[in-house]
Amino acid sequence: MHARSGFKARRLHQIGFLDSNDPGAFGFIDPQDLIRAIHLIPAFEARTTSDLLPPSIARREDEGNEDYQRYYVNMYVTSTFGC
């Protein structure tokens, strides 16, 4: 997936799932590279798919085991905690 994004492009960064059959899809993640919290916005225009991940036990049946193909990474999130 390649999409123009970032401050110069004036567009939010986008991420998406890898095909679950890809050998690196569920490999080891170095704890130093782990993002603890992030705000993702579904890219509604990209539609949904059930081709990338296997069925989920955490999803309601009426959702059809589909995920959005891409998500926008929100660059600025405000919080009322600790204010």
Tab-separated table of N, CA, C and O in Angstrom:
chain	number	residue	atom	x	y	z
A	1	MET	N	0.852	-1.181	0.000
A	1	MET	CA	0.000	0.000	0.000
A	1	MET	C	0.890	1.234	0.000
A	1	MET	O	1.745	1.402	0.853
A	2	HIS	N	0.715	2.074	-0.972
A	2	HIS	CA	1.456	3.322	-1.049
A	2	HIS	C	0.470	4.463	-1.225
A	2	HIS	O	-0.383	4.424	-2.103
A	3	ALA	N	0.585	5.429	-0.358
A	3	ALA	CA	-0.293	6.596	-0.438
A	3	ALA	C	0.501	7.825	-0.025
A	3	ALA	O	1.303	7.767	0.905
A	4	ARG	N	0.314	8.909	-0.750
A	4	ARG	CA	0.967	10.159	-0.363
A	4	ARG	C	0.408	10.577	0.987
A	4	ARG	O	-0.807	10.644	1.166
A	5	SER	N	1.309	10.849	1.921
A	5	SER	CA	0.843	11.223	3.248
A	5	SER	C	1.908	12.035	3.959
A	5	SER	O	3.031	12.152	3.496
A	6	GLY	N	1.529	12.611	5.085
A	6	GLY	CA	2.450	13.385	5.897
A	6	GLY	C	2.216	14.874	5.785
A	6	GLY	O	1.312	15.338	5.095
A	7	PHE	N	3.047	15.620	6.478
A	7	PHE	CA	2.870	17.072	6.531
A	7	PHE	C	3.031	17.729	5.163
A	7	PHE	O	2.254	18.603	4.787
A	8	LYS	N	4.036	17.323	4.382
A	8	LYS	CA	4.251	17.929	3.054
A	8	LYS	C	3.085	17.645	2.116
A	8	LYS	O	2.699	18.489	1.329
A	9	ALA	N	2.543	16.443	2.200
A	9	ALA	CA	1.415	16.061	1.340
A	9	ALA	C	0.098	16.589	1.888
A	9	ALA	O	-0.915	16.531	1.200
A	10	ARG	N	0.116	17.089	3.123
A	10	ARG	CA	-1.090	17.599	3.790
A	10	ARG	C	-2.189	16.539	3.877
A	10	ARG	O	-3.371	16.813	3.682
A	11	ARG	N	-1.736	15.325	4.170
A	11	ARG	CA	-2.664	14.209	4.326
A	11	ARG	C	-2.211	13.352	5.495
A	11	ARG	O	-1.017	13.199	5.746
A	12	LEU	N	-3.160	12.775	6.193
A	12	LEU	CA	-2.829	11.887	7.298
A	12	LEU	C	-2.147	10.627	6.778
A	12	LEU	O	-2.445	10.145	5.683
A	13	HIS	N	-1.227	10.089	7.578
A	13	HIS	CA	-0.600	8.815	7.232
A	13	HIS	C	-1.662	7.729	7.239
A	13	HIS	O	-2.666	7.824	7.947
A	14	GLN	N	-1.428	6.677	6.439
A	14	GLN	CA	-2.363	5.559	6.377
A	14	GLN	C	-1.634	4.262	6.687
A	14	GLN	O	-0.469	4.090	6.330
A	15	ILE	N	-2.338	3.368	7.365
A	15	ILE	CA	-1.811	2.036	7.636
A	15	ILE	C	-2.897	1.021	7.311
A	15	ILE	O	-4.064	1.369	7.145
A	16	GLY	N	-2.505	-0.235	7.226
A	16	GLY	CA	-3.462	-1.300	6.967
A	16	GLY	C	-2.897	-2.637	7.412
A	16	GLY	O	-1.726	-2.739	7.792
A	17	PHE	N	-3.716	-3.653	7.367
A	17	PHE	CA	-3.299	-4.991	7.757
A	17	PHE	C	-2.532	-5.653	6.613
A	17	PHE	O	-2.818	-5.419	5.442
A	18	LEU	N	-1.572	-6.505	6.968
A	18	LEU	CA	-0.928	-7.381	5.997
A	18	LEU	C	-1.806	-8.613	5.840
A	18	LEU	O	-2.599	-8.937	6.722
A	19	ASP	N	-1.615	-9.316	4.735
A	19	ASP	CA	-2.290	-10.596	4.556
A	19	ASP	C	-1.808	-11.529	5.663
A	19	ASP	O	-0.603	-11.651	5.908
A	20	SER	N	-2.721	-12.190	6.356
A	20	SER	CA	-2.345	-13.050	7.485
A	20	SER	C	-1.476	-14.223	7.042
A	20	SER	O	-0.809	-14.835	7.870
A	21	ASN	N	-1.446	-14.533	5.756
A	21	ASN	CA	-0.598	-15.608	5.244
A	21	ASN	C	0.831	-15.141	4.981
A	21	ASN	O	1.705	-15.955	4.708
A	22	ASP	N	1.092	-13.844	5.048
A	22	ASP	CA	2.440	-13.299	4.866
A	22	ASP	C	3.310	-13.770	6.023
A	22	ASP	O	2.908	-13.666	7.182
A	23	PRO	N	4.519	-14.300	5.761
A	23	PRO	CA	5.367	-14.817	6.834
A	23	PRO	C	5.701	-13.786	7.920
A	23	PRO	O	5.915	-14.151	9.075
A	24	GLY	N	5.731	-12.502	7.599
A	24	GLY	CA	6.070	-11.485	8.582
A	24	GLY	C	4.869	-10.826	9.238
A	24	GLY	O	5.020	-9.903	10.037
A	25	ALA	N	3.673	-11.298	8.942
A	25	ALA	CA	2.464	-10.634	9.430
A	25	ALA	C	2.346	-10.653	10.951
A	25	ALA	O	1.894	-9.691	11.549
A	26	PHE	N	2.736	-11.734	11.584
A	26	PHE	CA	2.589	-11.850	13.035
A	26	PHE	C	3.908	-12.239	13.685
A	26	PHE	O	3.954	-13.025	14.609
A	27	GLY	N	4.984	-11.649	13.202
A	27	GLY	CA	6.302	-11.940	13.752
A	27	GLY	C	6.562	-11.185	15.042
A	27	GLY	O	5.706	-10.493	15.583
A	28	PHE	N	7.774	-11.303	15.550
A	28	PHE	CA	8.182	-10.671	16.794
A	28	PHE	C	8.288	-9.164	16.618
A	28	PHE	O	8.799	-8.679	15.620
A	29	ILE	N	7.801	-8.419	17.601
A	29	ILE	CA	7.930	-6.963	17.625
A	29	ILE	C	8.819	-6.609	18.803
A	29	ILE	O	8.543	-7.009	19.936
A	30	ASP	N	9.878	-5.867	18.528
A	30	ASP	CA	10.768	-5.410	19.590
A	30	ASP	C	9.969	-4.474	20.496
A	30	ASP	O	9.360	-3.513	20.023
A	31	PRO	N	9.930	-4.716	21.810
A	31	PRO	CA	9.160	-3.866	22.724
A	31	PRO	C	9.526	-2.385	22.643
A	31	PRO	O	8.702	-1.530	22.928
A	32	GLN	N	10.758	-2.066	22.236
A	32	GLN	CA	11.158	-0.667	22.100
A	32	GLN	C	10.465	0.015	20.916
A	32	GLN	O	10.368	1.231	20.858
A	33	ASP	N	9.983	-0.781	19.959
A	33	ASP	CA	9.308	-0.235	18.781
A	33	ASP	C	7.796	-0.203	18.937
A	33	ASP	O	7.088	0.223	18.034
A	34	LEU	N	7.293	-0.633	20.067
A	34	LEU	CA	5.855	-0.737	20.277
A	34	LEU	C	5.219	0.623	20.545
A	34	LEU	O	5.714	1.405	21.352
A	35	ILE	N	4.138	0.891	19.870
A	35	ILE	CA	3.353	2.098	20.117
A	35	ILE	C	2.300	1.733	21.147
A	35	ILE	O	1.540	0.787	20.967
A	36	ARG	N	2.244	2.473	22.233
A	36	ARG	CA	1.330	2.123	23.324
A	36	ARG	C	-0.105	2.549	23.064
A	36	ARG	O	-1.036	1.922	23.505
A	37	ALA	N	-0.294	3.638	22.377
A	37	ALA	CA	-1.655	4.100	22.105
A	37	ALA	C	-1.649	4.899	20.809
A	37	ALA	O	-0.688	5.592	20.497
A	38	ILE	N	-2.718	4.788	20.080
A	38	ILE	CA	-2.822	5.504	18.809
A	38	ILE	C	-4.306	5.688	18.489
A	38	ILE	O	-5.149	4.903	18.948
A	39	HIS	N	-4.626	6.707	17.754
A	39	HIS	CA	-6.003	6.959	17.353
A	39	HIS	C	-6.107	6.699	15.862
A	39	HIS	O	-5.496	7.397	15.055
A	40	LEU	N	-6.848	5.659	15.475
A	40	LEU	CA	-7.016	5.304	14.073
A	40	LEU	C	-8.420	5.662	13.613
A	40	LEU	O	-9.394	5.475	14.344
A	41	ILE	N	-8.498	6.142	12.383
A	41	ILE	CA	-9.774	6.515	11.772
A	41	ILE	C	-9.961	5.624	10.545
A	41	ILE	O	-9.107	5.630	9.658
A	42	PRO	N	-11.026	4.845	10.463
A	42	PRO	CA	-11.221	4.017	9.280
A	42	PRO	C	-11.264	4.862	8.008
A	42	PRO	O	-11.869	5.935	7.987
A	43	ALA	N	-10.599	4.398	6.968
A	43	ALA	CA	-10.657	5.048	5.659
A	43	ALA	C	-11.896	4.481	4.957
A	43	ALA	O	-11.819	3.479	4.255
A	44	PHE	N	-13.024	5.119	5.187
A	44	PHE	CA	-14.306	4.595	4.707
A	44	PHE	C	-14.337	4.401	3.198
A	44	PHE	O	-14.977	3.479	2.703
A	45	GLU	N	-13.632	5.261	2.459
A	45	GLU	CA	-13.645	5.148	0.996
A	45	GLU	C	-12.907	3.899	0.517
A	45	GLU	O	-13.098	3.455	-0.608
A	46	ALA	N	-12.074	3.298	1.369
A	46	ALA	CA	-11.310	2.109	0.989
A	46	ALA	C	-12.130	0.826	1.119
A	46	ALA	O	-11.667	-0.226	0.740
A	47	ARG	N	-13.291	0.923	1.689
A	47	ARG	CA	-14.188	-0.226	1.868
A	47	ARG	C	-13.634	-1.230	2.874
A	47	ARG	O	-12.584	-1.044	3.437
A	48	THR	N	-14.362	-2.320	3.050
A	48	THR	CA	-13.954	-3.362	3.983
A	48	THR	C	-13.595	-4.633	3.223
A	48	THR	O	-13.977	-4.800	2.056
A	49	THR	N	-12.864	-5.517	3.900
A	49	THR	CA	-12.480	-6.784	3.290
A	49	THR	C	-12.387	-7.862	4.358
A	49	THR	O	-12.141	-7.570	5.528
A	50	SER	N	-12.590	-9.093	3.960
A	50	SER	CA	-12.378	-10.232	4.850
A	50	SER	C	-11.232	-11.088	4.325
A	50	SER	O	-11.000	-12.185	4.795
A	51	ASP	N	-10.496	-10.567	3.325
A	51	ASP	CA	-9.435	-11.327	2.669
A	51	ASP	C	-8.105	-11.323	3.425
A	51	ASP	O	-7.250	-12.153	3.153
A	52	LEU	N	-7.900	-10.384	4.355
A	52	LEU	CA	-6.582	-10.243	4.969
A	52	LEU	C	-6.413	-11.007	6.273
A	52	LEU	O	-5.344	-11.534	6.553
A	53	LEU	N	-7.442	-11.055	7.099
A	53	LEU	CA	-7.349	-11.694	8.407
A	53	LEU	C	-8.344	-12.836	8.528
A	53	LEU	O	-9.413	-12.803	7.917
A	54	PRO	N	-8.017	-13.847	9.345
A	54	PRO	CA	-8.974	-14.933	9.561
A	54	PRO	C	-10.144	-14.440	10.412
A	54	PRO	O	-10.077	-13.356	10.999
A	55	PRO	N	-11.225	-15.212	10.503
A	55	PRO	CA	-12.364	-14.807	11.336
A	55	PRO	C	-11.941	-14.505	12.768
A	55	PRO	O	-11.066	-15.164	13.321
A	56	SER	N	-12.575	-13.520	13.360
A	56	SER	CA	-12.232	-13.074	14.706
A	56	SER	C	-13.240	-13.593	15.717
A	56	SER	O	-14.440	-13.600	15.458
A	57	ILE	N	-12.751	-13.972	16.889
A	57	ILE	CA	-13.656	-14.382	17.961
A	57	ILE	C	-14.160	-13.171	18.738
A	57	ILE	O	-15.052	-13.285	19.552
A	58	ALA	N	-13.590	-12.001	18.473
A	58	ALA	CA	-13.954	-10.788	19.210
A	58	ALA	C	-14.938	-9.903	18.443
A	58	ALA	O	-15.253	-8.814	18.875
A	59	ARG	N	-15.402	-10.366	17.332
A	59	ARG	CA	-16.277	-9.550	16.489
A	59	ARG	C	-17.698	-10.087	16.531
A	59	ARG	O	-17.924	-11.291	16.607
A	60	ARG	N	-18.646	-9.160	16.460
A	60	ARG	CA	-20.059	-9.568	16.405
A	60	ARG	C	-20.340	-10.245	15.066
A	60	ARG	O	-19.730	-9.925	14.045
A	61	GLU	N	-21.280	-11.169	15.060
A	61	GLU	CA	-21.621	-11.908	13.837
A	61	GLU	C	-22.135	-10.994	12.735
A	61	GLU	O	-21.870	-11.225	11.557
A	62	ASP	N	-22.869	-9.928	13.096
A	62	ASP	CA	-23.451	-9.046	12.082
A	62	ASP	C	-22.405	-8.163	11.386
A	62	ASP	O	-22.719	-7.491	10.421
A	63	GLU	N	-21.147	-8.189	11.850
A	63	GLU	CA	-20.098	-7.405	11.206
A	63	GLU	C	-19.439	-8.148	10.043
A	63	GLU	O	-18.637	-7.579	9.320
A	64	GLY	N	-19.770	-9.412	9.864
A	64	GLY	CA	-19.323	-10.154	8.697
A	64	GLY	C	-17.829	-10.428	8.625
A	64	GLY	O	-17.315	-10.668	7.549
A	65	ASN	N	-17.128	-10.381	9.747
A	65	ASN	CA	-15.686	-10.632	9.757
A	65	ASN	C	-14.930	-9.773	8.765
A	65	ASN	O	-14.017	-10.239	8.085
A	66	GLU	N	-15.297	-8.521	8.654
A	66	GLU	CA	-14.615	-7.607	7.742
A	66	GLU	C	-13.936	-6.488	8.515
A	66	GLU	O	-14.418	-6.041	9.553
A	67	ASP	N	-12.796	-6.071	8.004
A	67	ASP	CA	-12.055	-4.936	8.540
A	67	ASP	C	-11.883	-3.928	7.414
A	67	ASP	O	-11.917	-4.284	6.229
A	68	TYR	N	-11.683	-2.678	7.778
A	68	TYR	CA	-11.385	-1.692	6.746
A	68	TYR	C	-10.015	-2.002	6.156
A	68	TYR	O	-9.118	-2.478	6.848
A	69	GLN	N	-9.861	-1.746	4.870
A	69	GLN	CA	-8.597	-2.038	4.206
A	69	GLN	C	-7.491	-1.096	4.654
A	69	GLN	O	-6.328	-1.488	4.707
A	70	ARG	N	-7.854	0.146	4.977
A	70	ARG	CA	-6.868	1.136	5.414
A	70	ARG	C	-7.452	1.968	6.545
A	70	ARG	O	-8.664	2.111	6.673
A	71	TYR	N	-6.539	2.531	7.354
A	71	TYR	CA	-6.910	3.417	8.449
A	71	TYR	C	-6.017	4.644	8.402
A	71	TYR	O	-4.832	4.546	8.067
A	72	TYR	N	-6.575	5.802	8.745
A	72	TYR	CA	-5.778	7.020	8.881
A	72	TYR	C	-5.221	7.078	10.296
A	72	TYR	O	-5.904	6.739	11.258
A	73	VAL	N	-3.978	7.536	10.425
A	73	VAL	CA	-3.354	7.722	11.727
A	73	VAL	C	-3.549	9.182	12.113
A	73	VAL	O	-3.022	10.081	11.456
A	74	ASN	N	-4.324	9.412	13.157
A	74	ASN	CA	-4.596	10.777	13.593
A	74	ASN	C	-3.325	11.358	14.208
A	74	ASN	O	-2.714	10.751	15.085
A	75	MET	N	-2.921	12.530	13.739
A	75	MET	CA	-1.663	13.130	14.186
A	75	MET	C	-1.818	13.958	15.449
A	75	MET	O	-0.836	14.297	16.076
A	76	TYR	N	-3.025	14.296	15.823
A	76	TYR	CA	-3.221	15.140	16.991
A	76	TYR	C	-4.462	14.691	17.734
A	76	TYR	O	-5.555	14.743	17.200
A	77	VAL	N	-4.274	14.230	18.940
A	77	VAL	CA	-5.386	13.796	19.765
A	77	VAL	C	-5.308	14.541	21.081
A	77	VAL	O	-4.268	14.585	21.717
A	78	THR	N	-6.400	15.160	21.470
A	78	THR	CA	-6.421	15.844	22.760
A	78	THR	C	-7.002	14.914	23.814
A	78	THR	O	-7.756	14.005	23.505
A	79	SER	N	-6.667	15.166	25.024
A	79	SER	CA	-7.144	14.356	26.117
A	79	SER	C	-7.583	15.234	27.263
A	79	SER	O	-6.975	16.269	27.535
A	80	THR	N	-8.634	14.829	27.934
A	80	THR	CA	-9.092	15.597	29.101
A	80	THR	C	-8.502	15.018	30.377
A	80	THR	O	-8.737	15.541	31.449
A	81	PHE	N	-7.749	13.917	30.259
A	81	PHE	CA	-7.161	13.300	31.435
A	81	PHE	C	-6.025	14.173	31.971
A	81	PHE	O	-5.188	14.641	31.233
A	82	GLY	N	-6.005	14.383	33.252
A	82	GLY	CA	-4.930	15.126	33.897
A	82	GLY	C	-5.010	16.621	33.715
A	82	GLY	O	-4.085	17.343	34.034
A	83	CYS	N	-6.122	17.120	33.199
A	83	CYS	CA	-6.257	18.560	32.992
A	83	CYS	C	-6.903	19.231	34.176
A	83	CYS	O	-7.700	18.708	34.848
